[in-house]
mmCIF file of C-alpha atoms in Angstrom:
data_model
loop_
_atom_site.group_PDB
_atom_site.id
_atom_site.type_symbol
_atom_site.label_atom_id
_atom_site.label_comp_id
_atom_site.label_asym_id
_atom_site.label_seq_id
_atom_site.Cartn_x
_atom_site.Cartn_y
_atom_site.Cartn_z
ATOM 1 C CA MET A 21 -11.710 -4.519 -11.010
ATOM 2 C CA LYS A 22 -10.787 -1.579 -8.822
ATOM 3 C CA ALA A 23 -7.365 -0.575 -7.510
ATOM 4 C CA MET A 24 -5.718 2.425 -5.893
ATOM 5 C CA VAL A 25 -2.147 3.667 -6.131
ATOM 6 C CA PHE A 26 -0.814 5.750 -3.242
ATOM 7 C CA ALA A 27 1.126 8.471 -5.084
ATOM 8 C CA ALA A 28 0.652 11.503 -2.840
ATOM 9 C CA GLY A 29 3.720 11.208 -0.607
ATOM 10 C CA LEU A 30 6.401 13.877 -0.321
ATOM 11 C CA GLY A 31 9.230 11.474 -1.186
ATOM 12 C CA THR A 32 11.584 12.969 1.394
ATOM 13 C CA ARG A 33 13.903 9.954 1.264
ATOM 14 C CA LEU A 34 14.504 10.621 -2.440
ATOM 15 C CA LYS A 35 15.593 14.234 -2.087
ATOM 16 C CA PRO A 36 16.897 16.169 -3.996
ATOM 17 C CA LEU A 37 15.009 14.455 -6.853
ATOM 18 C CA THR A 38 11.679 15.152 -5.191
ATOM 19 C CA ASP A 39 12.442 18.849 -4.732
ATOM 20 C CA THR A 40 11.198 19.365 -8.289
ATOM 21 C CA MET A 41 8.934 16.376 -8.963
ATOM 22 C CA PRO A 42 6.636 13.934 -7.175
ATOM 23 C CA LYS A 43 8.018 10.581 -6.100
ATOM 24 C CA ALA A 44 5.616 8.892 -8.516
ATOM 25 C CA LEU A 45 7.472 10.408 -11.478
ATOM 26 C CA VAL A 46 11.001 9.515 -10.364
ATOM 27 C CA LYS A 47 12.376 7.398 -13.195
ATOM 28 C CA VAL A 48 13.813 3.902 -13.146
ATOM 29 C CA SER A 49 15.544 3.109 -16.451
ATOM 30 C CA GLY A 50 13.796 6.066 -18.040
ATOM 31 C CA LYS A 51 10.260 5.189 -16.918
ATOM 32 C CA PRO A 52 8.375 6.782 -13.979
ATOM 33 C CA LEU A 53 7.637 4.556 -11.009
ATOM 34 C CA ILE A 54 3.914 5.050 -11.428
ATOM 35 C CA GLY A 55 4.174 3.844 -15.011
ATOM 36 C CA TYR A 56 5.402 0.440 -13.863
ATOM 37 C CA ILE A 57 2.612 0.107 -11.282
ATOM 38 C CA LEU A 58 -0.215 1.254 -13.564
ATOM 39 C CA GLY A 59 1.032 -0.899 -16.431
ATOM 40 C CA LYS A 60 1.147 -4.007 -14.266
ATOM 41 C CA LEU A 61 -2.281 -3.319 -12.771
ATOM 42 C CA ALA A 62 -3.857 -2.854 -16.192
ATOM 43 C CA ALA A 63 -2.146 -5.962 -17.557
ATOM 44 C CA SER A 64 -3.588 -7.899 -14.602
ATOM 45 C CA GLY A 65 -7.157 -6.874 -15.390
ATOM 46 C CA TYR A 66 -7.564 -3.820 -13.172
ATOM 47 C CA ASP A 67 -9.592 -1.456 -15.300
ATOM 48 C CA ASP A 68 -10.730 1.144 -12.743
ATOM 49 C CA ILE A 69 -7.761 2.693 -10.943
ATOM 50 C CA THR A 70 -7.617 5.602 -8.512
ATOM 51 C CA VAL A 71 -4.431 7.628 -7.979
ATOM 52 C CA ASN A 72 -4.140 10.067 -5.078
ATOM 53 C CA VAL A 73 -2.050 13.223 -5.523
ATOM 54 C CA HIS A 74 -0.596 15.940 -3.291
ATOM 55 C CA HIS A 75 3.072 16.757 -4.010
ATOM 56 C CA PHE A 76 3.388 18.429 -7.462
ATOM 57 C CA PRO A 77 -0.096 17.093 -8.340
ATOM 58 C CA GLN A 78 -0.273 18.792 -11.723
ATOM 59 C CA GLN A 79 2.795 16.908 -12.944
ATOM 60 C CA ILE A 80 1.066 13.599 -12.226
ATOM 61 C CA ARG A 81 -2.153 14.773 -13.880
ATOM 62 C CA GLU A 82 -0.249 15.767 -17.019
ATOM 63 C CA TYR A 83 1.603 12.450 -17.119
ATOM 64 C CA LEU A 84 -1.642 10.474 -16.820
ATOM 65 C CA LEU A 85 -3.212 12.510 -19.614
ATOM 66 C CA ARG A 86 -0.260 11.739 -21.908
ATOM 67 C CA GLU A 87 -0.159 7.997 -21.290
ATOM 68 C CA ASP A 88 -2.711 5.336 -22.203
ATOM 69 C CA PHE A 89 -2.684 2.406 -19.811
ATOM 70 C CA GLY A 90 -5.877 0.826 -21.108
ATOM 71 C CA ALA A 91 -7.729 1.520 -17.859
ATOM 72 C CA ARG A 92 -9.949 4.220 -16.447
ATOM 73 C CA ILE A 93 -7.818 6.332 -14.116
ATOM 74 C CA SER A 94 -9.377 8.722 -11.595
ATOM 75 C CA ILE A 95 -7.655 11.286 -9.397
ATOM 76 C CA SER A 96 -8.275 11.619 -5.668
ATOM 77 C CA ASP A 97 -7.044 15.135 -4.960
ATOM 78 C CA GLU A 98 -5.275 15.677 -1.620
ATOM 79 C CA SER A 99 -3.517 18.861 -2.697
ATOM 80 C CA GLY A 100 -5.122 20.729 0.214
ATOM 81 C CA MET A 101 -3.849 18.289 2.858
ATOM 82 C CA LEU A 102 -1.853 15.077 2.817
ATOM 83 C CA LEU A 103 -4.129 12.524 4.477
ATOM 84 C CA GLU A 104 -1.726 9.588 5.019
ATOM 85 C CA THR A 105 -2.593 6.076 3.901
ATOM 86 C CA GLY A 106 -5.824 5.553 5.822
ATOM 87 C CA GLY A 107 -7.111 9.015 5.109
ATOM 88 C CA ALA A 108 -6.323 8.506 1.433
ATOM 89 C CA LEU A 109 -8.746 5.573 1.329
ATOM 90 C CA TRP A 110 -11.347 7.494 3.333
ATOM 91 C CA MET A 111 -11.085 10.394 0.849
ATOM 92 C CA ALA A 112 -11.336 8.089 -2.180
ATOM 93 C CA ARG A 113 -14.421 6.271 -0.887
ATOM 94 C CA PRO A 114 -16.725 7.447 -3.717
ATOM 95 C CA LEU A 115 -14.266 6.048 -6.253
ATOM 96 C CA LEU A 116 -13.621 2.711 -4.533
ATOM 97 C CA GLU A 117 -17.036 1.626 -3.296
ATOM 98 C CA GLY A 118 -19.376 -0.419 -5.431
ATOM 99 C CA GLY A 119 -16.993 -2.978 -6.873
ATOM 100 C CA SER A 120 -17.423 -6.716 -6.733
ATOM 101 C CA GLY A 121 -14.834 -8.252 -4.452
ATOM 102 C CA PRO A 122 -11.804 -6.586 -2.875
ATOM 103 C CA PHE A 123 -9.912 -3.670 -4.360
ATOM 104 C CA LEU A 124 -6.110 -3.664 -4.490
ATOM 105 C CA VAL A 125 -4.035 -0.878 -2.923
ATOM 106 C CA HIS A 126 -0.399 -0.401 -3.949
ATOM 107 C CA ASN A 127 2.294 2.025 -2.801
ATOM 108 C CA VAL A 128 3.804 3.804 -5.791
ATOM 109 C CA ASP A 129 7.378 3.231 -4.592
ATOM 110 C CA ILE A 130 7.156 -0.558 -4.345
ATOM 111 C CA LEU A 131 8.363 -2.709 -7.226
ATOM 112 C CA SER A 132 7.775 -6.444 -6.931
ATOM 113 C CA ASN A 133 7.208 -9.685 -8.799
ATOM 114 C CA LEU A 134 3.840 -10.209 -7.076
ATOM 115 C CA ASP A 135 1.274 -12.084 -9.141
ATOM 116 C CA PHE A 136 -1.784 -9.892 -8.635
ATOM 117 C CA ALA A 137 -4.204 -12.608 -9.732
ATOM 118 C CA GLY A 138 -2.739 -15.112 -7.295
ATOM 119 C CA PHE A 139 -2.759 -12.548 -4.523
ATOM 120 C CA ARG A 140 -6.410 -11.741 -5.188
ATOM 121 C CA SER A 141 -7.315 -15.433 -5.048
ATOM 122 C CA ALA A 142 -5.781 -15.579 -1.556
ATOM 123 C CA PHE A 143 -8.451 -13.232 -0.190
ATOM 124 C CA ARG A 144 -10.328 -14.985 2.609
ATOM 125 C CA PRO A 145 -14.106 -14.962 3.034
ATOM 126 C CA GLY A 146 -15.054 -12.464 5.720
ATOM 127 C CA ALA A 147 -11.669 -10.741 5.727
ATOM 128 C CA LEU A 148 -11.504 -6.986 6.071
ATOM 129 C CA ALA A 149 -8.125 -6.980 4.326
ATOM 130 C CA VAL A 150 -5.310 -9.287 3.247
ATOM 131 C CA LEU A 151 -1.795 -7.838 3.344
ATOM 132 C CA ALA A 152 1.201 -8.937 1.310
ATOM 133 C CA VAL A 153 4.061 -9.443 3.762
ATOM 134 C CA SER A 154 7.579 -10.816 3.569
ATOM 135 C CA ASP A 155 10.190 -12.388 5.800
ATOM 136 C CA ARG A 156 12.808 -9.658 5.488
ATOM 137 C CA LYS A 157 14.855 -7.738 8.002
ATOM 138 C CA THR A 158 13.359 -4.417 9.021
ATOM 139 C CA ARG A 159 12.806 -2.388 12.166
ATOM 140 C CA ARG A 160 9.004 -2.548 12.375
ATOM 141 C CA TYR A 161 7.094 -5.787 12.043
ATOM 142 C CA LEU A 162 3.467 -6.812 11.892
ATOM 143 C CA LEU A 163 2.581 -9.640 14.261
ATOM 144 C CA PHE A 164 0.345 -12.550 13.254
ATOM 145 C CA ASP A 165 -1.065 -15.594 15.020
ATOM 146 C CA ALA A 166 -0.716 -19.157 13.756
ATOM 147 C CA ASP A 167 -3.554 -18.598 11.271
ATOM 148 C CA MET A 168 -1.803 -15.478 9.917
ATOM 149 C CA ARG A 169 -4.413 -13.185 11.429
ATOM 150 C CA LEU A 170 -3.040 -9.790 12.420
ATOM 151 C CA VAL A 171 -2.727 -9.342 16.188
ATOM 152 C CA GLY A 172 -0.251 -6.499 16.613
ATOM 153 C CA TRP A 173 2.885 -4.572 15.684
ATOM 154 C CA THR A 174 6.346 -4.245 17.171
ATOM 155 C CA ASP A 175 9.426 -2.060 16.856
ATOM 156 C CA ALA A 176 12.396 -4.418 17.005
ATOM 157 C CA LEU A 177 14.769 -1.616 18.038
ATOM 158 C CA THR A 178 12.812 -0.158 20.954
ATOM 159 C CA GLY A 179 10.779 -3.229 21.900
ATOM 160 C CA GLU A 180 7.522 -1.253 21.644
ATOM 161 C CA VAL A 181 4.440 -3.416 21.075
ATOM 162 C CA ARG A 182 1.051 -2.204 19.887
ATOM 163 C CA SER A 183 -1.923 -4.534 19.952
ATOM 164 C CA PRO A 184 -5.638 -4.528 20.770
ATOM 165 C CA PHE A 185 -4.980 -7.757 22.686
ATOM 166 C CA PRO A 186 -3.633 -6.941 26.182
ATOM 167 C CA GLY A 187 -0.431 -8.700 27.175
ATOM 168 C CA LEU A 188 0.417 -9.921 23.676
ATOM 169 C CA ASP A 189 3.854 -11.582 23.673
ATOM 170 C CA PRO A 190 5.629 -10.925 20.334
ATOM 171 C CA SER A 191 7.793 -14.024 20.815
ATOM 172 C CA THR A 192 4.690 -16.183 20.351
ATOM 173 C CA CYS A 193 3.747 -14.473 17.082
ATOM 174 C CA ARG A 194 4.794 -14.734 13.470
ATOM 175 C CA ARG A 195 6.734 -11.601 12.510
ATOM 176 C CA TYR A 196 6.622 -10.195 8.977
ATOM 177 C CA ALA A 197 7.327 -6.929 7.204
ATOM 178 C CA PHE A 198 4.486 -5.233 5.335
ATOM 179 C CA ALA A 199 5.075 -4.953 1.582
ATOM 180 C CA GLY A 200 2.868 -1.921 0.901
ATOM 181 C CA ILE A 201 0.365 -3.980 -1.129
ATOM 182 C CA HIS A 202 -3.024 -5.084 0.180
ATOM 183 C CA ASN A 203 -6.405 -6.311 -0.986
ATOM 184 C CA ILE A 204 -9.218 -4.622 0.916
ATOM 185 C CA SER A 205 -12.909 -5.390 1.259
ATOM 186 C CA PRO A 206 -15.252 -2.509 0.346
ATOM 187 C CA ALA A 207 -16.753 -3.104 3.802
ATOM 188 C CA ILE A 208 -13.791 -1.159 5.179
ATOM 189 C CA PHE A 209 -15.647 2.113 4.675
ATOM 190 C CA GLU A 210 -18.466 1.048 6.987
ATOM 191 C CA VAL A 211 -15.847 0.004 9.543
ATOM 192 C CA PHE A 212 -14.193 3.431 9.255
ATOM 193 C CA ASP A 213 -17.578 4.873 10.224
ATOM 194 C CA ARG A 214 -18.194 2.419 13.068
ATOM 195 C CA LEU A 215 -14.779 2.945 14.632
ATOM 196 C CA GLY A 216 -14.701 6.699 14.107
ATOM 197 C CA PHE A 217 -11.851 6.936 11.593
ATOM 198 C CA SER A 218 -11.929 9.928 9.246
ATOM 199 C CA GLY A 219 -9.668 12.665 7.941
ATOM 200 C CA ARG A 220 -5.947 12.069 8.332
ATOM 201 C CA PHE A 221 -4.818 8.700 9.705
ATOM 202 C CA SER A 222 -2.530 5.745 8.988
ATOM 203 C CA ILE A 223 -4.032 2.566 7.568
ATOM 204 C CA ILE A 224 -1.740 0.543 9.850
ATOM 205 C CA ASP A 225 -3.107 2.403 12.876
ATOM 206 C CA PHE A 226 -6.582 1.515 11.653
ATOM 207 C CA TYR A 227 -5.723 -2.152 11.097
ATOM 208 C CA LEU A 228 -4.260 -2.377 14.595
ATOM 209 C CA ARG A 229 -7.521 -1.083 16.040
ATOM 210 C CA ALA A 230 -9.882 -2.979 13.752
ATOM 211 C CA CYS A 231 -8.175 -6.385 13.885
ATOM 212 C CA ALA A 232 -9.670 -7.099 17.314
ATOM 213 C CA GLU A 233 -13.125 -7.289 15.733
ATOM 214 C CA TYR A 234 -12.567 -7.694 11.997
ATOM 215 C CA PRO A 235 -10.161 -10.264 10.499
ATOM 216 C CA VAL A 236 -7.078 -8.825 8.824
ATOM 217 C CA TYR A 237 -4.727 -11.454 7.412
ATOM 218 C CA GLY A 238 -1.221 -11.613 6.050
ATOM 219 C CA VAL A 239 -0.011 -13.607 3.056
ATOM 220 C CA VAL A 240 3.607 -14.425 2.202
ATOM 221 C CA PRO A 241 3.513 -14.901 -1.591
ATOM 222 C CA ASP A 242 5.572 -17.695 -3.114
ATOM 223 C CA ASP A 243 9.034 -16.645 -4.319
ATOM 224 C CA PHE A 244 8.154 -13.050 -3.426
ATOM 225 C CA LYS A 245 10.700 -10.384 -4.310
ATOM 226 C CA MET A 246 10.151 -6.700 -3.689
ATOM 227 C CA LEU A 247 12.093 -3.466 -3.523
ATOM 228 C CA ASP A 248 11.246 -0.212 -1.780
ATOM 229 C CA VAL A 249 12.333 2.377 -4.333
ATOM 230 C CA GLY A 250 11.453 5.243 -2.016
ATOM 231 C CA LYS A 251 14.806 5.326 -0.256
ATOM 232 C CA ALA A 252 18.330 6.426 -1.124
ATOM 233 C CA GLY A 253 20.337 4.077 -3.329
ATOM 234 C CA SER A 254 17.332 2.038 -4.357
ATOM 235 C CA ILE A 255 16.978 3.426 -7.877
ATOM 236 C CA GLU A 256 20.273 1.918 -9.019
ATOM 237 C CA GLU A 257 19.337 -1.368 -7.356
ATOM 238 C CA ALA A 258 15.995 -1.338 -9.161
ATOM 239 C CA GLU A 259 17.645 -0.660 -12.506
ATOM 240 C CA ASN A 260 20.082 -3.527 -11.962
ATOM 241 C CA ASN A 261 17.232 -5.936 -11.182
ATOM 242 C CA LEU A 262 14.498 -4.588 -13.432
ATOM 243 C CA SER A 263 13.865 -7.915 -15.137
ATOM 244 C CA ILE A 264 12.518 -9.217 -11.830
ATOM 245 C CA PHE A 265 10.023 -6.401 -11.312
ATOM 246 C CA ALA A 266 9.000 -4.966 -14.701
ATOM 247 C CA VAL A 267 5.835 -6.047 -16.507
#
């Protein structure tokens, strides 16, 4: 099974740690963030994993050469230009196409108790993607209809709404926060082509355009707990709750 870990970000919220290392190698209880993600993926049966790199890419390469996760790990090199989340998938197309069933995409700075096998089984026939979401307080929410199909996005602070459906009323929608983990159909690459997405772009921007024609769904996993370790103060919180998130 194929998976991709987004590890190319600059990690600006974790400065000054990320002045000398990539976010992926910031340690929680002595172990790099990417080590937790790759270990959990491999333990869940993902044996073909792509990691994108940009910020201090050689440090990540050296770490991956030292460690044995029991899976084939390929590098998608964005050292020339950071391509954002959608562009990262577009760039990694040769490494992600050709699998049977959806591939999993995981932000490197998210620790969670998500059961990857259960999440994979929740993939719907005909879906372009299924996103792990949670009912937590945030500023920006994804909007879903009663069937949990994505219909838009809103900024709770400014009231901004983005949707391919004119006149969408957020008060009629289910509102959830994206967890940075999604299962994606390999058909996404053909949709990139059809809708003219290439180079640098956000995967959320793409979903908000594509969802008018191609089903994108959200799933709220049972007893889901997650932590964004990419922001200040989160490392100590992760260390204090590691039994919840570690493999």
